Amino acid sequence: KSGFDPVTSITVESSLEDTVQGDTKNGTIVKTNGGELLSIATKAILCDSKEEGMIAYFLPRNTDGICLGQIAVASGIDGSFEMEQNVVNGKVKTITAYFGHGAGERL
């Protein structure tokens, strides 16, 4: 059994409506998966001209770390990333993955 795959398990759906003089026409539906969402965030936050910026990706506890790493590479993220387990009452509930400058570095 494999873990949670953000590409196949996350779908964000947006509806764009065209409005002309108060009349609403049929809109366009845009679907984005979890991999595309990380790619969009990478382009917006971690552009080449900046040395700063970090992306935090909040995911379920059974997220497949290898799959997440493959998505990060496909999104153009260089370097390492950090996966943090969020624990409540001694049980792992969720994972937060950090991408960007300083992720995976110890202070």
Short mmCIF file of N, CA, C and O in Angstrom, two decimals:
data_model
loop_
_atom_site.label_atom_id
_atom_site.label_comp_id
_atom_site.label_asym_id
_atom_site.label_seq_id
_atom_site.Cartn_x
_atom_site.Cartn_y
_atom_site.Cartn_z
N LYS A 1 0.86 -1.18 0.00
CA LYS A 1 0.00 0.00 0.00
C LYS A 1 0.90 1.24 0.00
O LYS A 1 1.76 1.41 0.84
N SER A 2 0.69 2.10 -0.95
CA SER A 2 1.48 3.33 -1.03
C SER A 2 0.82 4.44 -0.22
O SER A 2 -0.36 4.36 0.12
N GLY A 3 1.59 5.47 0.06
CA GLY A 3 1.09 6.59 0.83
C GLY A 3 0.29 7.56 -0.02
O GLY A 3 0.02 7.34 -1.20
N PHE A 4 -0.07 8.65 0.58
CA PHE A 4 -0.84 9.71 -0.06
C PHE A 4 -0.03 10.37 -1.17
O PHE A 4 1.10 10.79 -0.96
N ASP A 5 -0.60 10.43 -2.36
CA ASP A 5 0.06 11.05 -3.52
C ASP A 5 -0.64 12.38 -3.82
O ASP A 5 -1.81 12.38 -4.24
N PRO A 6 0.04 13.51 -3.62
CA PRO A 6 -0.59 14.81 -3.85
C PRO A 6 -1.07 15.04 -5.29
O PRO A 6 -2.03 15.77 -5.51
N VAL A 7 -0.44 14.39 -6.27
CA VAL A 7 -0.85 14.60 -7.66
C VAL A 7 -2.21 13.97 -7.94
O VAL A 7 -3.08 14.59 -8.54
N THR A 8 -2.40 12.74 -7.49
CA THR A 8 -3.66 12.06 -7.78
C THR A 8 -4.74 12.31 -6.73
O THR A 8 -5.92 12.10 -7.00
N SER A 9 -4.35 12.76 -5.54
CA SER A 9 -5.32 12.89 -4.44
C SER A 9 -5.83 14.31 -4.20
O SER A 9 -6.86 14.47 -3.56
N ILE A 10 -5.12 15.33 -4.70
CA ILE A 10 -5.55 16.71 -4.48
C ILE A 10 -6.06 17.29 -5.80
O ILE A 10 -5.36 17.24 -6.81
N THR A 11 -7.26 17.82 -5.78
CA THR A 11 -7.81 18.52 -6.94
C THR A 11 -8.44 19.82 -6.46
O THR A 11 -9.31 19.82 -5.60
N VAL A 12 -7.95 20.93 -7.01
CA VAL A 12 -8.51 22.24 -6.70
C VAL A 12 -9.28 22.68 -7.94
O VAL A 12 -8.73 22.71 -9.03
N GLU A 13 -10.53 23.01 -7.75
CA GLU A 13 -11.39 23.37 -8.88
C GLU A 13 -11.83 24.82 -8.74
O GLU A 13 -12.34 25.21 -7.69
N SER A 14 -11.63 25.60 -9.79
CA SER A 14 -12.03 27.00 -9.80
C SER A 14 -12.98 27.25 -10.95
O SER A 14 -12.83 26.67 -12.02
N SER A 15 -13.92 28.13 -10.75
CA SER A 15 -14.86 28.48 -11.80
C SER A 15 -14.68 29.95 -12.18
O SER A 15 -14.69 30.82 -11.32
N LEU A 16 -14.46 30.18 -13.45
CA LEU A 16 -14.33 31.54 -13.97
C LEU A 16 -15.57 31.87 -14.78
O LEU A 16 -15.91 31.16 -15.71
N GLU A 17 -16.24 32.93 -14.39
CA GLU A 17 -17.46 33.31 -15.11
C GLU A 17 -17.20 34.55 -15.94
O GLU A 17 -16.57 35.51 -15.47
N ASP A 18 -17.68 34.53 -17.16
CA ASP A 18 -17.59 35.69 -18.04
C ASP A 18 -18.84 36.54 -17.86
O ASP A 18 -19.95 36.06 -18.01
N THR A 19 -18.66 37.80 -17.49
CA THR A 19 -19.78 38.69 -17.28
C THR A 19 -19.69 39.84 -18.28
O THR A 19 -18.69 40.53 -18.36
N VAL A 20 -20.75 40.01 -19.06
CA VAL A 20 -20.81 41.10 -20.02
C VAL A 20 -22.09 41.88 -19.75
O VAL A 20 -23.18 41.37 -19.91
N GLN A 21 -21.96 43.11 -19.33
CA GLN A 21 -23.07 44.01 -19.04
C GLN A 21 -24.13 43.36 -18.17
O GLN A 21 -25.32 43.40 -18.45
N GLY A 22 -23.70 42.71 -17.09
CA GLY A 22 -24.64 42.12 -16.15
C GLY A 22 -25.12 40.74 -16.50
O GLY A 22 -25.75 40.08 -15.70
N ASP A 23 -24.88 40.28 -17.73
CA ASP A 23 -25.29 38.94 -18.12
C ASP A 23 -24.14 37.96 -17.85
O ASP A 23 -23.00 38.20 -18.24
N THR A 24 -24.44 36.86 -17.19
CA THR A 24 -23.42 35.85 -16.90
C THR A 24 -23.48 34.76 -17.95
O THR A 24 -24.52 34.15 -18.15
N LYS A 25 -22.37 34.54 -18.61
CA LYS A 25 -22.28 33.46 -19.59
C LYS A 25 -21.75 32.21 -18.89
O LYS A 25 -21.33 32.26 -17.75
N ASN A 26 -21.75 31.12 -19.60
CA ASN A 26 -21.18 29.89 -19.05
C ASN A 26 -19.71 30.12 -18.73
O ASN A 26 -18.97 30.66 -19.54
N GLY A 27 -19.29 29.71 -17.56
CA GLY A 27 -17.93 29.94 -17.13
C GLY A 27 -17.01 28.79 -17.51
O GLY A 27 -17.43 27.75 -17.99
N THR A 28 -15.75 29.00 -17.27
CA THR A 28 -14.73 28.00 -17.51
C THR A 28 -14.31 27.41 -16.18
O THR A 28 -14.09 28.13 -15.22
N ILE A 29 -14.21 26.09 -16.13
CA ILE A 29 -13.77 25.42 -14.91
C ILE A 29 -12.31 25.03 -15.08
O ILE A 29 -11.93 24.40 -16.05
N VAL A 30 -11.49 25.45 -14.12
CA VAL A 30 -10.06 25.17 -14.14
C VAL A 30 -9.76 24.19 -13.01
O VAL A 30 -10.10 24.45 -11.86
N LYS A 31 -9.13 23.06 -13.35
CA LYS A 31 -8.76 22.06 -12.35
C LYS A 31 -7.25 22.02 -12.21
O LYS A 31 -6.53 22.05 -13.20
N THR A 32 -6.77 21.97 -10.98
CA THR A 32 -5.35 21.91 -10.68
C THR A 32 -5.11 20.77 -9.69
O THR A 32 -5.84 20.65 -8.71
N ASN A 33 -4.08 19.96 -9.96
CA ASN A 33 -3.77 18.89 -9.00
C ASN A 33 -2.70 19.37 -8.02
O ASN A 33 -2.17 20.47 -8.13
N GLY A 34 -2.36 18.53 -7.06
CA GLY A 34 -1.41 18.91 -6.02
C GLY A 34 -0.02 19.21 -6.53
O GLY A 34 0.68 20.08 -6.01
N GLY A 35 0.41 18.51 -7.58
CA GLY A 35 1.72 18.78 -8.18
C GLY A 35 1.77 20.11 -8.89
O GLY A 35 2.74 20.87 -8.78
N GLU A 36 0.71 20.42 -9.63
CA GLU A 36 0.62 21.71 -10.32
C GLU A 36 0.53 22.85 -9.31
O GLU A 36 1.08 23.93 -9.53
N LEU A 37 -0.15 22.61 -8.21
CA LEU A 37 -0.27 23.62 -7.16
C LEU A 37 1.10 23.96 -6.57
O LEU A 37 1.42 25.14 -6.39
N LEU A 38 1.94 22.95 -6.34
CA LEU A 38 3.28 23.20 -5.85
C LEU A 38 4.12 23.92 -6.90
O LEU A 38 4.90 24.81 -6.59
N SER A 39 3.93 23.58 -8.16
CA SER A 39 4.66 24.25 -9.24
C SER A 39 4.27 25.72 -9.35
O SER A 39 5.14 26.59 -9.52
N ILE A 40 2.99 26.02 -9.22
CA ILE A 40 2.52 27.41 -9.25
C ILE A 40 3.10 28.20 -8.07
O ILE A 40 3.57 29.33 -8.22
N ALA A 41 3.08 27.59 -6.89
CA ALA A 41 3.64 28.25 -5.70
C ALA A 41 5.14 28.48 -5.87
O ALA A 41 5.66 29.52 -5.47
N THR A 42 5.84 27.53 -6.48
CA THR A 42 7.28 27.68 -6.71
C THR A 42 7.56 28.86 -7.62
O THR A 42 8.47 29.66 -7.35
N LYS A 43 6.79 28.99 -8.68
CA LYS A 43 6.99 30.12 -9.61
C LYS A 43 6.68 31.45 -8.94
O LYS A 43 7.33 32.45 -9.21
N ALA A 44 5.69 31.46 -8.05
CA ALA A 44 5.29 32.71 -7.39
C ALA A 44 6.23 33.10 -6.26
O ALA A 44 6.52 34.28 -6.07
N ILE A 45 6.72 32.13 -5.50
CA ILE A 45 7.48 32.42 -4.29
C ILE A 45 8.99 32.27 -4.48
O ILE A 45 9.76 33.09 -4.00
N LEU A 46 9.40 31.25 -5.17
CA LEU A 46 10.82 30.92 -5.26
C LEU A 46 11.42 31.25 -6.62
O LEU A 46 12.16 30.47 -7.19
N CYS A 47 11.11 32.42 -7.15
CA CYS A 47 11.66 32.80 -8.45
C CYS A 47 13.16 33.00 -8.35
O CYS A 47 13.72 33.19 -7.27
N ASP A 48 13.87 32.94 -9.48
CA ASP A 48 15.33 32.98 -9.50
C ASP A 48 15.92 34.27 -8.98
O ASP A 48 17.06 34.29 -8.53
N SER A 49 15.18 35.36 -9.05
CA SER A 49 15.74 36.65 -8.64
C SER A 49 15.79 36.83 -7.13
O SER A 49 16.40 37.76 -6.64
N LYS A 50 15.17 35.95 -6.36
CA LYS A 50 15.12 36.09 -4.92
C LYS A 50 15.94 35.00 -4.25
O LYS A 50 15.99 33.87 -4.70
N GLU A 51 16.59 35.34 -3.17
CA GLU A 51 17.30 34.36 -2.36
C GLU A 51 16.46 33.96 -1.14
O GLU A 51 16.89 33.17 -0.33
N GLU A 52 15.29 34.54 -1.02
CA GLU A 52 14.45 34.29 0.13
C GLU A 52 13.16 33.63 -0.31
O GLU A 52 12.85 33.55 -1.48
N GLY A 53 12.40 33.21 0.66
CA GLY A 53 11.10 32.64 0.39
C GLY A 53 11.04 31.18 0.81
O GLY A 53 12.03 30.46 0.74
N MET A 54 9.87 30.78 1.26
CA MET A 54 9.67 29.40 1.67
C MET A 54 8.22 29.02 1.42
O MET A 54 7.31 29.83 1.57
N ILE A 55 8.01 27.78 1.03
CA ILE A 55 6.67 27.24 0.81
C ILE A 55 6.41 26.20 1.88
O ILE A 55 7.24 25.33 2.12
N ALA A 56 5.27 26.28 2.54
CA ALA A 56 4.84 25.27 3.50
C ALA A 56 3.65 24.54 2.90
O ALA A 56 2.68 25.15 2.47
N TYR A 57 3.74 23.21 2.83
CA TYR A 57 2.71 22.38 2.20
C TYR A 57 2.14 21.48 3.30
O TYR A 57 2.82 20.60 3.82
N PHE A 58 0.89 21.68 3.68
CA PHE A 58 0.23 20.95 4.76
C PHE A 58 -0.43 19.70 4.17
O PHE A 58 -1.29 19.81 3.29
N LEU A 59 -0.03 18.52 4.64
CA LEU A 59 -0.44 17.26 4.02
C LEU A 59 -0.88 16.23 5.06
O LEU A 59 -0.54 16.36 6.24
N PRO A 60 -1.58 15.18 4.64
CA PRO A 60 -1.97 14.12 5.57
C PRO A 60 -0.77 13.34 6.09
O PRO A 60 0.30 13.35 5.48
N ARG A 61 -0.95 12.62 7.18
CA ARG A 61 0.16 11.90 7.82
C ARG A 61 0.72 10.76 6.98
O ARG A 61 1.87 10.36 7.17
N ASN A 62 -0.04 10.21 6.07
CA ASN A 62 0.43 9.08 5.27
C ASN A 62 1.00 9.51 3.91
O ASN A 62 1.04 8.73 2.97
N THR A 63 1.49 10.74 3.82
CA THR A 63 2.06 11.25 2.58
C THR A 63 3.34 10.49 2.24
O THR A 63 4.18 10.25 3.09
N ASP A 64 3.46 10.11 0.98
CA ASP A 64 4.64 9.40 0.48
C ASP A 64 5.76 10.42 0.25
O ASP A 64 5.66 11.26 -0.64
N GLY A 65 6.81 10.36 1.05
CA GLY A 65 7.91 11.32 0.97
C GLY A 65 8.68 11.24 -0.34
O GLY A 65 9.13 12.25 -0.87
N ILE A 66 8.84 10.04 -0.89
CA ILE A 66 9.54 9.87 -2.17
C ILE A 66 8.74 10.52 -3.29
O ILE A 66 9.29 11.25 -4.12
N CYS A 67 7.45 10.29 -3.30
CA CYS A 67 6.57 10.92 -4.31
C CYS A 67 6.61 12.44 -4.18
O CYS A 67 6.67 13.15 -5.18
N LEU A 68 6.61 12.93 -2.95
CA LEU A 68 6.67 14.37 -2.72
C LEU A 68 7.99 14.95 -3.23
O LEU A 68 8.02 16.02 -3.82
N GLY A 69 9.08 14.23 -3.03
CA GLY A 69 10.38 14.66 -3.55
C GLY A 69 10.40 14.71 -5.06
O GLY A 69 10.96 15.63 -5.66
N GLN A 70 9.78 13.73 -5.71
CA GLN A 70 9.69 13.72 -7.17
C GLN A 70 8.88 14.90 -7.68
O GLN A 70 9.21 15.51 -8.69
N ILE A 71 7.80 15.24 -6.98
CA ILE A 71 6.98 16.39 -7.36
C ILE A 71 7.79 17.68 -7.21
O ILE A 71 7.71 18.58 -8.04
N ALA A 72 8.58 17.76 -6.13
CA ALA A 72 9.40 18.95 -5.89
C ALA A 72 10.42 19.14 -7.02
O ALA A 72 10.60 20.25 -7.52
N VAL A 73 11.07 18.06 -7.44
CA VAL A 73 12.04 18.15 -8.53
C VAL A 73 11.35 18.55 -9.83
O VAL A 73 11.84 19.41 -10.57
N ALA A 74 10.19 17.97 -10.10
CA ALA A 74 9.44 18.32 -11.32
C ALA A 74 8.96 19.76 -11.29
O ALA A 74 8.80 20.38 -12.34
N SER A 75 8.77 20.32 -10.09
CA SER A 75 8.32 21.71 -9.96
C SER A 75 9.47 22.70 -10.05
O SER A 75 9.25 23.91 -10.03
N GLY A 76 10.70 22.20 -10.11
CA GLY A 76 11.85 23.09 -10.23
C GLY A 76 12.46 23.51 -8.91
O GLY A 76 13.22 24.47 -8.86
N ILE A 77 12.14 22.79 -7.84
CA ILE A 77 12.71 23.13 -6.53
C ILE A 77 14.08 22.48 -6.42
O ILE A 77 14.21 21.27 -6.58
N ASP A 78 15.09 23.30 -6.16
CA ASP A 78 16.45 22.81 -5.99
C ASP A 78 16.75 22.62 -4.51
O ASP A 78 16.20 23.29 -3.66
N GLY A 79 17.67 21.72 -4.22
CA GLY A 79 18.10 21.53 -2.84
C GLY A 79 17.20 20.58 -2.08
O GLY A 79 16.45 19.80 -2.65
N SER A 80 17.26 20.68 -0.78
CA SER A 80 16.52 19.76 0.08
C SER A 80 15.20 20.36 0.53
O SER A 80 14.94 21.55 0.35
N PHE A 81 14.37 19.52 1.10
CA PHE A 81 13.14 19.99 1.73
C PHE A 81 13.00 19.25 3.05
O PHE A 81 13.67 18.26 3.30
N GLU A 82 12.16 19.77 3.90
CA GLU A 82 12.00 19.20 5.25
C GLU A 82 10.55 18.78 5.44
O GLU A 82 9.63 19.51 5.10
N MET A 83 10.37 17.58 5.99
CA MET A 83 9.04 17.10 6.34
C MET A 83 8.95 17.05 7.86
O MET A 83 9.74 16.39 8.51
N GLU A 84 7.98 17.77 8.41
CA GLU A 84 7.80 17.86 9.86
C GLU A 84 6.51 17.13 10.24
O GLU A 84 5.46 17.39 9.65
N GLN A 85 6.61 16.23 11.20
CA GLN A 85 5.43 15.53 11.68
C GLN A 85 4.75 16.37 12.75
O GLN A 85 5.41 16.82 13.69
N ASN A 86 3.46 16.57 12.63
CA ASN A 86 2.68 17.32 13.61
C ASN A 86 1.98 16.31 14.52
O ASN A 86 1.15 15.54 14.08
N VAL A 87 2.34 16.33 15.80
CA VAL A 87 1.90 15.32 16.75
C VAL A 87 0.93 15.94 17.76
O VAL A 87 1.18 17.03 18.29
N VAL A 88 -0.17 15.24 18.01
CA VAL A 88 -1.14 15.64 19.03
C VAL A 88 -1.40 14.42 19.92
O VAL A 88 -1.72 13.33 19.42
N ASN A 89 -1.22 14.57 21.21
CA ASN A 89 -1.40 13.49 22.18
C ASN A 89 -0.60 12.25 21.82
O ASN A 89 -1.09 11.11 21.91
N GLY A 90 0.62 12.45 21.34
CA GLY A 90 1.50 11.34 21.04
C GLY A 90 1.24 10.65 19.70
O GLY A 90 1.85 9.63 19.41
N LYS A 91 0.32 11.16 18.90
CA LYS A 91 0.00 10.54 17.61
C LYS A 91 0.25 11.53 16.48
O LYS A 91 -0.11 12.71 16.58
N VAL A 92 0.87 11.03 15.39
CA VAL A 92 1.10 11.87 14.22
C VAL A 92 -0.24 12.12 13.53
O VAL A 92 -0.96 11.18 13.17
N LYS A 93 -0.59 13.39 13.36
CA LYS A 93 -1.87 13.76 12.74
C LYS A 93 -1.69 14.24 11.31
O LYS A 93 -2.48 13.91 10.44
N THR A 94 -0.67 15.06 11.08
CA THR A 94 -0.43 15.62 9.75
C THR A 94 1.08 15.79 9.54
O THR A 94 1.87 15.60 10.45
N ILE A 95 1.43 16.17 8.32
CA ILE A 95 2.81 16.47 7.96
C ILE A 95 2.83 17.85 7.31
O ILE A 95 1.94 18.18 6.52
N THR A 96 3.83 18.64 7.63
CA THR A 96 4.07 19.90 6.94
C THR A 96 5.40 19.78 6.23
O THR A 96 6.41 19.46 6.86
N ALA A 97 5.41 19.99 4.92
CA ALA A 97 6.64 19.94 4.13
C ALA A 97 7.05 21.37 3.82
O ALA A 97 6.23 22.20 3.42
N TYR A 98 8.34 21.67 4.05
CA TYR A 98 8.87 23.01 3.81
C TYR A 98 9.84 22.96 2.63
O TYR A 98 10.74 22.12 2.60
N PHE A 99 9.66 23.86 1.68
CA PHE A 99 10.51 23.97 0.50
C PHE A 99 11.05 25.39 0.42
O PHE A 99 10.35 26.33 0.74
N GLY A 100 12.29 25.53 -0.03
CA GLY A 100 12.84 26.86 -0.24
C GLY A 100 14.11 27.10 0.53
O GLY A 100 14.71 26.18 1.09
N HIS A 101 14.51 28.36 0.55
CA HIS A 101 15.75 28.77 1.20
C HIS A 101 15.71 28.45 2.67
O HIS A 101 14.81 28.86 3.40
N GLY A 102 16.67 27.67 3.14
CA GLY A 102 16.75 27.34 4.55
C GLY A 102 16.03 26.07 4.95
O GLY A 102 16.17 25.63 6.08
N ALA A 103 15.26 25.47 4.05
CA ALA A 103 14.57 24.23 4.40
C ALA A 103 15.59 23.12 4.56
O ALA A 103 16.48 22.94 3.74
N GLY A 104 15.51 22.40 5.64
CA GLY A 104 16.42 21.30 5.90
C GLY A 104 17.71 21.71 6.57
O GLY A 104 18.54 20.87 6.90
N GLU A 105 17.91 23.00 6.82
CA GLU A 105 19.12 23.49 7.49
C GLU A 105 18.86 23.64 8.98
O GLU A 105 17.77 24.03 9.39
N ARG A 106 19.84 23.35 9.76
CA ARG A 106 19.73 23.53 11.20
C ARG A 106 20.39 24.86 11.58
O ARG A 106 21.42 25.22 11.05
N LEU A 107 19.81 25.56 12.51
CA LEU A 107 20.35 26.84 12.97
C LEU A 107 21.39 26.64 14.03
O LEU A 107 21.41 25.77 14.79
#
